[in-house]
Coordinates of C-alpha atoms and ligand atoms in Angstrom, one line a residue:
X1 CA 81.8 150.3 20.8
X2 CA 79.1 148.0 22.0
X3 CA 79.1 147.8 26.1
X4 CA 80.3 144.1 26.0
X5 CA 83.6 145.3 24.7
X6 CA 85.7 146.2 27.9
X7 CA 89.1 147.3 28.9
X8 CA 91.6 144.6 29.3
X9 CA 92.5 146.4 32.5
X10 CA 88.7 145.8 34.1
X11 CA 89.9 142.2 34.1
X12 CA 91.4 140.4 37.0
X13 CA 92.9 137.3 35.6
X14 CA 93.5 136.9 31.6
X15 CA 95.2 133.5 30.4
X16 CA 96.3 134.9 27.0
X17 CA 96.8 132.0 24.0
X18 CA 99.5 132.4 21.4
X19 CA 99.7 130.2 18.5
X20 CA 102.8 129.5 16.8
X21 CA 102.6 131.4 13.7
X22 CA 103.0 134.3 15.3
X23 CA 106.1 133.3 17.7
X24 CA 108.3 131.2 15.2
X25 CA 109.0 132.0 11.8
X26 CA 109.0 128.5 9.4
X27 CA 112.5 130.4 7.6
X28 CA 113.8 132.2 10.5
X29 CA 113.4 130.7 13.8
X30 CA 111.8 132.6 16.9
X31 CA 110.6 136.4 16.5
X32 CA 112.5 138.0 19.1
X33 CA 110.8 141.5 18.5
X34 CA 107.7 140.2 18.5
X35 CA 108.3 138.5 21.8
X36 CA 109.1 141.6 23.3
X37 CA 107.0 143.5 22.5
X38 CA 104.3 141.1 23.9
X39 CA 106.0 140.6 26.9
X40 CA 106.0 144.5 27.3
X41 CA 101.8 144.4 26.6
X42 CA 101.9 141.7 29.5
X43 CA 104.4 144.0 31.8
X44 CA 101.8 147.0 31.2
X45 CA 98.8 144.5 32.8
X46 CA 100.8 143.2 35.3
X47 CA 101.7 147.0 36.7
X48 CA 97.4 147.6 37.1
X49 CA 97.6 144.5 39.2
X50 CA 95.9 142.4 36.8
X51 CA 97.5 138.2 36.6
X52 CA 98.5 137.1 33.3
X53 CA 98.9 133.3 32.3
X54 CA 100.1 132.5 29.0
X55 CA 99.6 129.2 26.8
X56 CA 102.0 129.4 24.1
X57 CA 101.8 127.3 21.3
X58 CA 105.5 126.8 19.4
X59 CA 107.6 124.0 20.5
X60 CA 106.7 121.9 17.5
X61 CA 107.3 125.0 15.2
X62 CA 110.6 125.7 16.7
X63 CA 111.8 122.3 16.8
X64 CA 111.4 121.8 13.2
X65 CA 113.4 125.2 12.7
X66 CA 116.2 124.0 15.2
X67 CA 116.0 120.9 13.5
X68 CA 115.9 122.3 10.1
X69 CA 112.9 119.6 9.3
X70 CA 111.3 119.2 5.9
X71 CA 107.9 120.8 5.9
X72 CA 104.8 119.0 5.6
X73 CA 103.1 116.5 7.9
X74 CA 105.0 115.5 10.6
X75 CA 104.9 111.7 12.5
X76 CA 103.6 111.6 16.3
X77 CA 107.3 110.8 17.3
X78 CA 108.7 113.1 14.7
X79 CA 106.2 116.1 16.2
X80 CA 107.2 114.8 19.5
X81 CA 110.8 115.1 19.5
X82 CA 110.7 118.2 17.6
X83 CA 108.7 119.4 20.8
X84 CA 111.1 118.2 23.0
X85 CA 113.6 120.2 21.4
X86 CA 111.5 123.6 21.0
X87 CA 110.1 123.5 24.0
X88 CA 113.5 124.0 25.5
X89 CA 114.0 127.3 23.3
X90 CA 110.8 128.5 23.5
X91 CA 110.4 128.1 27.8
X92 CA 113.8 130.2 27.5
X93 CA 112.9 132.8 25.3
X94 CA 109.8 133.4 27.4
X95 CA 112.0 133.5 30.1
X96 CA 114.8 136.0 28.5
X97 CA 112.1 138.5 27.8
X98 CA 110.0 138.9 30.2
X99 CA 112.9 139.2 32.4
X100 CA 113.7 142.2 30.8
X101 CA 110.7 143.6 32.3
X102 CA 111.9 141.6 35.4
X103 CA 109.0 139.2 35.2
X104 CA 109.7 135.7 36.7
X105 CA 108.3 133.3 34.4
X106 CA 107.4 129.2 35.5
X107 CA 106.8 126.4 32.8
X108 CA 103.5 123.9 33.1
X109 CA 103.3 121.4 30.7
X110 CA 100.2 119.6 30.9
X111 CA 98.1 116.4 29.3
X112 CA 95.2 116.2 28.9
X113 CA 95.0 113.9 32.2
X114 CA 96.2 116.1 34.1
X115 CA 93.3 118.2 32.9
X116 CA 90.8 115.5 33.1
X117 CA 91.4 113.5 36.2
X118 CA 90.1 115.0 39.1
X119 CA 93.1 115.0 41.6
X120 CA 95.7 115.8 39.2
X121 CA 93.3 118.8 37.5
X122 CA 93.2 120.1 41.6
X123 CA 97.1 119.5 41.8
X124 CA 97.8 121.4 38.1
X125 CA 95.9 124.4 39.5
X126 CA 97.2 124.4 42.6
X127 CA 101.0 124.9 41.2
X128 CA 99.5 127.5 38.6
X129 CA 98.1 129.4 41.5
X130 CA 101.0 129.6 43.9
X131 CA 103.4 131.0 40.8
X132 CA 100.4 133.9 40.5
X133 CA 100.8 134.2 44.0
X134 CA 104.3 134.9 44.0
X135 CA 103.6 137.8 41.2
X136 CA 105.2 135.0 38.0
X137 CA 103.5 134.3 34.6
X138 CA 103.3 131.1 34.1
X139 CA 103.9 129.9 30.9
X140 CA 101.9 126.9 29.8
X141 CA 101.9 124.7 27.0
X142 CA 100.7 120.9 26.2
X143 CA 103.5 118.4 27.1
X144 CA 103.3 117.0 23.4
X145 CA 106.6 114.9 24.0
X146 CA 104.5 112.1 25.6
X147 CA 100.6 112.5 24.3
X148 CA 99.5 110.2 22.2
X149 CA 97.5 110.4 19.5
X150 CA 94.1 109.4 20.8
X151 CA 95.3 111.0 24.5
X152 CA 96.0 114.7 23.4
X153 CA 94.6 118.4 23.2
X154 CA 96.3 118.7 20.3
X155 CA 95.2 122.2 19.9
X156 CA 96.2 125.0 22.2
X157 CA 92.9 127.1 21.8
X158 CA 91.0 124.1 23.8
X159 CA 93.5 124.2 26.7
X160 CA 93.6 127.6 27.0
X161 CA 90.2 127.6 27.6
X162 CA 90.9 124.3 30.1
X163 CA 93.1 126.5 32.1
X164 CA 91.2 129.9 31.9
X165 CA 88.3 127.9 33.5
X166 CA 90.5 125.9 35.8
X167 CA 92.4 128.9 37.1
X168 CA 88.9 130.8 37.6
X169 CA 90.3 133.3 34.6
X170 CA 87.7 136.1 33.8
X171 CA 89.3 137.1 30.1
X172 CA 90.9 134.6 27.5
X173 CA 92.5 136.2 24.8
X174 CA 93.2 133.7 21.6
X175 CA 95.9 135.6 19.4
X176 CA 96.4 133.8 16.1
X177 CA 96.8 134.8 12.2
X178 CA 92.4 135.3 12.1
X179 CA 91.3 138.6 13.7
X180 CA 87.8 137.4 14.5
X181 CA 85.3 135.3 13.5
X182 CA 82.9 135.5 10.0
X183 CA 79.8 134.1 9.2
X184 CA 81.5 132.1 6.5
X185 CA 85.5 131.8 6.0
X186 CA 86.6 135.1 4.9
X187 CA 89.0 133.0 2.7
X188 CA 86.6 131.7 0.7
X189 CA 83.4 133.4 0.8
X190 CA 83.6 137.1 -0.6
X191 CA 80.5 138.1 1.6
X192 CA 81.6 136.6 4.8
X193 CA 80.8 139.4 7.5
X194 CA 82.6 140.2 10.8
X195 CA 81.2 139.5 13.7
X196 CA 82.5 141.5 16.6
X197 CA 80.0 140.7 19.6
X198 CA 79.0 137.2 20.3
X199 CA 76.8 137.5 23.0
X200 CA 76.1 133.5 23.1
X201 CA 77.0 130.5 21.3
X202 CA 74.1 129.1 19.5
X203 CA 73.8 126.2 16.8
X204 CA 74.3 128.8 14.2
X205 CA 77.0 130.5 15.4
X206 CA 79.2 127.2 15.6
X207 CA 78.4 126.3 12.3
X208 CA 80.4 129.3 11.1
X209 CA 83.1 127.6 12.1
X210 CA 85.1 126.3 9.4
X211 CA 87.6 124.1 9.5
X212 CA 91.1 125.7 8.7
X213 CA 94.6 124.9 10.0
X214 CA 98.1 125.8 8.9
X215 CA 100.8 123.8 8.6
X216 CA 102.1 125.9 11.6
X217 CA 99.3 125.4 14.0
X218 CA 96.8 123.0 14.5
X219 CA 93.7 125.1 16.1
X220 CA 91.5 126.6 12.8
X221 CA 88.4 128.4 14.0
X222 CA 86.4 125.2 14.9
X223 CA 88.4 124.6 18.2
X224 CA 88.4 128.4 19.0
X225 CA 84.4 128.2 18.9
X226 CA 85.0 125.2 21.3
X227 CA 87.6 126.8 23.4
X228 CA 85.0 129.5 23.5
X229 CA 82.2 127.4 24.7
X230 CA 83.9 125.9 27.4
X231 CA 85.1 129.5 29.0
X232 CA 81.9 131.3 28.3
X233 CA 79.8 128.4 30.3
X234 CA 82.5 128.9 33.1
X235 CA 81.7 132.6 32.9
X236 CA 85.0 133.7 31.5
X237 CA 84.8 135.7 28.2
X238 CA 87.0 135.1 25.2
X239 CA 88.3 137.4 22.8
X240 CA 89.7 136.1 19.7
X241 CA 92.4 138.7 18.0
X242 CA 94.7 138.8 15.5
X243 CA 98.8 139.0 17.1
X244 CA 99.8 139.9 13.5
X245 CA 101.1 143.1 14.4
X246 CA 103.6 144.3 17.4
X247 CA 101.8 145.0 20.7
X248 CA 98.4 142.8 20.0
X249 CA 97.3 143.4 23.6
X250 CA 98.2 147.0 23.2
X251 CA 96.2 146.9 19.7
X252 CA 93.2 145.1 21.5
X253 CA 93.1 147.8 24.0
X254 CA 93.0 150.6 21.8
X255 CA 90.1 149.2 19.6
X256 CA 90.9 146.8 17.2
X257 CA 88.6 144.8 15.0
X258 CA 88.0 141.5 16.8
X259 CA 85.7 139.3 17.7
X260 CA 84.5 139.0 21.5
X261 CA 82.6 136.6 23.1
X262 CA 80.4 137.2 26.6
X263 CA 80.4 134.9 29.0
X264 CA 77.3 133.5 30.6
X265 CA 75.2 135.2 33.1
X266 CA 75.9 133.0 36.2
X267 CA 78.6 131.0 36.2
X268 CA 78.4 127.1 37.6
X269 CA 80.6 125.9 40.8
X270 CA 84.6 125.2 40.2
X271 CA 83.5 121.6 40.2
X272 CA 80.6 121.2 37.8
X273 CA 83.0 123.6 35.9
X274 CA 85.6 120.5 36.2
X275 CA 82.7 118.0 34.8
X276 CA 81.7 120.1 32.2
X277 CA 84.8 121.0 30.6
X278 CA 85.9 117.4 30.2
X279 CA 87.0 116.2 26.9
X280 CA 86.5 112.9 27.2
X281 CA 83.2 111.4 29.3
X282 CA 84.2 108.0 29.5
X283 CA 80.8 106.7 28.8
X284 CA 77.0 107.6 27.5
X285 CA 73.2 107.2 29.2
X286 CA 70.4 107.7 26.3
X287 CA 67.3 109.1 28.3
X288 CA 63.4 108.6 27.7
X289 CA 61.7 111.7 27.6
X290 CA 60.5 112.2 31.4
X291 CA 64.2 111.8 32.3
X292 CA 65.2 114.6 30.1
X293 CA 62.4 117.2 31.4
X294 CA 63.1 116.0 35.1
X295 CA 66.8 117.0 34.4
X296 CA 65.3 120.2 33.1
X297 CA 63.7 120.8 36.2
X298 CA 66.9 120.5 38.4
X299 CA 66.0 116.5 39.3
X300 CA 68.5 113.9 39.6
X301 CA 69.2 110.8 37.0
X302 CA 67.1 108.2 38.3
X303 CA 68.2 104.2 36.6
X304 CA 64.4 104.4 35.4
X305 CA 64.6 107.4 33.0
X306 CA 67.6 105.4 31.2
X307 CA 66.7 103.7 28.2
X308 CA 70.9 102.8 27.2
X309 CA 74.2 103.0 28.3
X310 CA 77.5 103.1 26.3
X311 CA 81.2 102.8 27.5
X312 CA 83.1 101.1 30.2
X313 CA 83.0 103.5 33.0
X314 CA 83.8 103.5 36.8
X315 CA 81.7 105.2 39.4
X316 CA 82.9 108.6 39.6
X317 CA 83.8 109.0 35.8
X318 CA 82.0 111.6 34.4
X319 CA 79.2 110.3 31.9
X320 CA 77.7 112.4 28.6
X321 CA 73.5 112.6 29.2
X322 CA 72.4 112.3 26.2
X323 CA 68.8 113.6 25.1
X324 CA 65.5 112.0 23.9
X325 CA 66.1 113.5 20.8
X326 CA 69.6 112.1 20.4
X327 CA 71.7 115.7 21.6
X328 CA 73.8 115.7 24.6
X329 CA 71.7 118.2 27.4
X330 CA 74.2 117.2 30.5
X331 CA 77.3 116.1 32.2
X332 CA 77.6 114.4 35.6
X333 CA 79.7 111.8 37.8
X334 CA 77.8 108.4 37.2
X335 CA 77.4 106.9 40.9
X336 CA 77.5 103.1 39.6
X337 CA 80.4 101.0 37.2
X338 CA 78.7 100.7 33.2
X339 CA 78.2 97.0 34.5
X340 CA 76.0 97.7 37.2
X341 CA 74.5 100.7 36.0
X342 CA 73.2 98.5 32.5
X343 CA 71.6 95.6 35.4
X344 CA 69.5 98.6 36.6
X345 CA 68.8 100.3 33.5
X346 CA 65.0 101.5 33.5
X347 CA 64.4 99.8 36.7
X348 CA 63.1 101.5 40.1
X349 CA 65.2 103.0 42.6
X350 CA 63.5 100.3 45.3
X351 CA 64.3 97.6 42.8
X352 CA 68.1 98.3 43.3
X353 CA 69.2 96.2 46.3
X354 CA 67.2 93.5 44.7
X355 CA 69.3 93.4 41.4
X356 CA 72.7 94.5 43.2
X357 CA 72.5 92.7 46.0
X358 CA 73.2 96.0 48.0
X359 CA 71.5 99.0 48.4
X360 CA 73.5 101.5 45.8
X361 CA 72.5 105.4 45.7
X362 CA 68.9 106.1 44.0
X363 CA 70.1 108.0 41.3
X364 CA 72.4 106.8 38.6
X365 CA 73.7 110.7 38.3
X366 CA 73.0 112.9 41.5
X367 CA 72.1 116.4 40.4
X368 CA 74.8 117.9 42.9
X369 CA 77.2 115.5 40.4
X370 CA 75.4 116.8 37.2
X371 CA 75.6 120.0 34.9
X372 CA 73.4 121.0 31.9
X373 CA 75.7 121.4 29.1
X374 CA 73.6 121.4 25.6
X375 CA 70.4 122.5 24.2
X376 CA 68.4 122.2 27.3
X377 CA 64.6 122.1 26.8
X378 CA 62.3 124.2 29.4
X379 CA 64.7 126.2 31.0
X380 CA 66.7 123.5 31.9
X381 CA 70.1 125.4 32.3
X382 CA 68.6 128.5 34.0
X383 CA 67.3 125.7 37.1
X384 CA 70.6 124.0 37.0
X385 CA 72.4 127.1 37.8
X386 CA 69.8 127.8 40.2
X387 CA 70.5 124.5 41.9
X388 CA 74.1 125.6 41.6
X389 CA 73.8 129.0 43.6
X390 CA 72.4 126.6 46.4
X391 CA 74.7 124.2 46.6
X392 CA 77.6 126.4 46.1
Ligands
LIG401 N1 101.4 122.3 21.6 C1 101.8 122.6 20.2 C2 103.2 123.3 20.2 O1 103.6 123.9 21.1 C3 100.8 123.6 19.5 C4 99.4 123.2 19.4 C5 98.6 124.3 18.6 O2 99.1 124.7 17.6 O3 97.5 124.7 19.1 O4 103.9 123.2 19.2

């Protein structure tokens, strides 16, 4: 057993993902023994002392069983209802069993604004926080009876990830029907080999990602890697495990094959963590070159080191930095609205006021308002988290 593999019980916080396969049976309905058992796994962590926070995936899955739905595709407002009436069954069932182990559980449904908007992401982890505090697991899901198509997670592996990083989690377990990742799918490539340390996420690793869903659940392996890259870079580590069997997190413990992912050396602040993680930047800035190795270097976004702008953004919206070479390298919080920000495109900081007609910040992103995020030239990202440690 390499040395990144650890004990579940040298972790403080673990938000542990189930997706729906496991928890509802298409013919069936719920799987009550199942249910137990891994609310007895989550009893057992809770005794050490250690917080648990689940994101369970199922209310579509049970709603179609409740609602004895045809399989196959499903509408928005067909999946929507059917949420509305699994959620009900699957909050309770949560509830029925770990109180059994007399564990108070609390229901969070989020969207995905209340992930991406600043006060409402403070307000979502606020709640989560207090039911920790008062010794309850809170059992999260997305609230898919009003996301939209375009507005949505969609998957739970991604907002698993949202809330291990939100909540300051330093484990995130994804239990599915996989028990690791391969270097090609397992399914359809006979040499396909295991991979059970991950010690970073590079180009090649995400292109083992296939693509892979079942008609149960959404998430294949693709939005695992990018639930994975959001909690590593927030220096939480993932572990992606099968729940096939009774007592995963029992199984997990004792040894068994799965894949685990390390988390990045130094973590960033809560709040570049917040910018970062965001799904959707609401708009683009293409650099020149100098731009891009002055970000390297831990400098701020200057209007002259932007060639383009996309989008129709508001100051404070977080922006996507995109590199010389055509890769996003960084995330920040632009300080101007797309309109005014385009007037000063490539111009001097002293030329602002001129243009504006008032004297605006310098920089277009400020590097306290900016995080490194992708393939970062010269060091980049080891500066940034330099510049992080100070201003922390
Ligand atoms: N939120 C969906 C549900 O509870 C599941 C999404 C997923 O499968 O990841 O049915």
């Amino acid at each position: 057993m390499s040395a990144e593999r650890k004990s579940l019980k040298s972790h403080r916080r673990i938000v542990i993902k189930i997706g729906s396969a496991l928890l509802v049976d298409r013919k069936t309905g719920l799987k009550t023994s199942w249910l137990d058992a891994i609310c007895a796994d989550i009893a057992a962590l809770k005794a050490d002392g250690i917080e648990v926070l689940v994101v369970s995936s199922g209310a579509i899955a049970m709603g179609r069983t409740v609602l004895d739905l045809p399989s196959g595709a499903l509408k928005l407002e067909e999946s929507q209802a059917a949420a509305a009436v699994g959620q009900i069954a699957l909050a309770r069932a949560w509830s029925e069993s770990l109180s059994r182990d007399d564990i108070v559980a609390g229901q969070i449904l989020l969207t995905l604004g209340d992930t991406e908007e600043r006060r409402r992401y403070l307000n979502a982890r606020a709640t989560i926080n207090q039911l920790l505090k008062i010794g309850a697991v809170p059992i999260i899901n997305e609230n898919d009876t009003v996301a939209t198509s375009e507005i949505r997670y969609g998957d739970n592996d991604r907002l698993a990830a949202r809330v291990a990083t939100m909540t300051g989690a330093d484990l995130l377990v994804l239990l599915s029907d996989i028990d690791g990742l391969y270097t090609a799918p397992p399914h359809l490539d006979p040499d396909a080999k295991f991979l059970d340390i991950i010690p970073a996420i590079t180009p090649e690793i995400e292109a083992m990602a296939g693509g892979a869903a079942s008609e149960l659940s959404r998430g294949g392996m693709r939005t695992k890697i990018d639930a994975g890259k959001i909690a590593t870079g927030a220096g939480c580590a993932m572990i992606i495990a099968s729940g096939k069997t009774d007592h995963p997190l029992r199984a997990i413990e004792q040894g068994t094959r799965s894949s685990w992912f390390s988390p990045s050396g130094t973590p960033v602040t809560a709040r570049k963590t917040w910018i970062a993680g965001q799904l959707l930047p609401a708009g683009q800035l293409f650099l020149d070159e100098g731009a891009e190795k002055a970000l390297g270097s831990g400098k701020s976004l200057l209007p002259a080191g932007v060639r383009r702008i996309e989008g129709n953004f508001h100051r404070g919206d977080t922006v996507a930095i995109i590199g010389a070479d055509g890769h996003e390298i960084a995330r920040g919080l632009v300080s101007y609205d797309a309109e005014e920000a385009r007037q000063i495109t490539g111009r001097k900081s002293s030329e602002i006021e001129a243009i504006l007609g008032y004297a605006g910040r310098a920089a277009m992103v400020h590097r306290d308002d900016l995080v490194m995020t992708g393939a970062v030239r010269r060091g980049a990202k080891k500066e940034d988290r330099k510049e992080d440690a100070a201003h922390a």
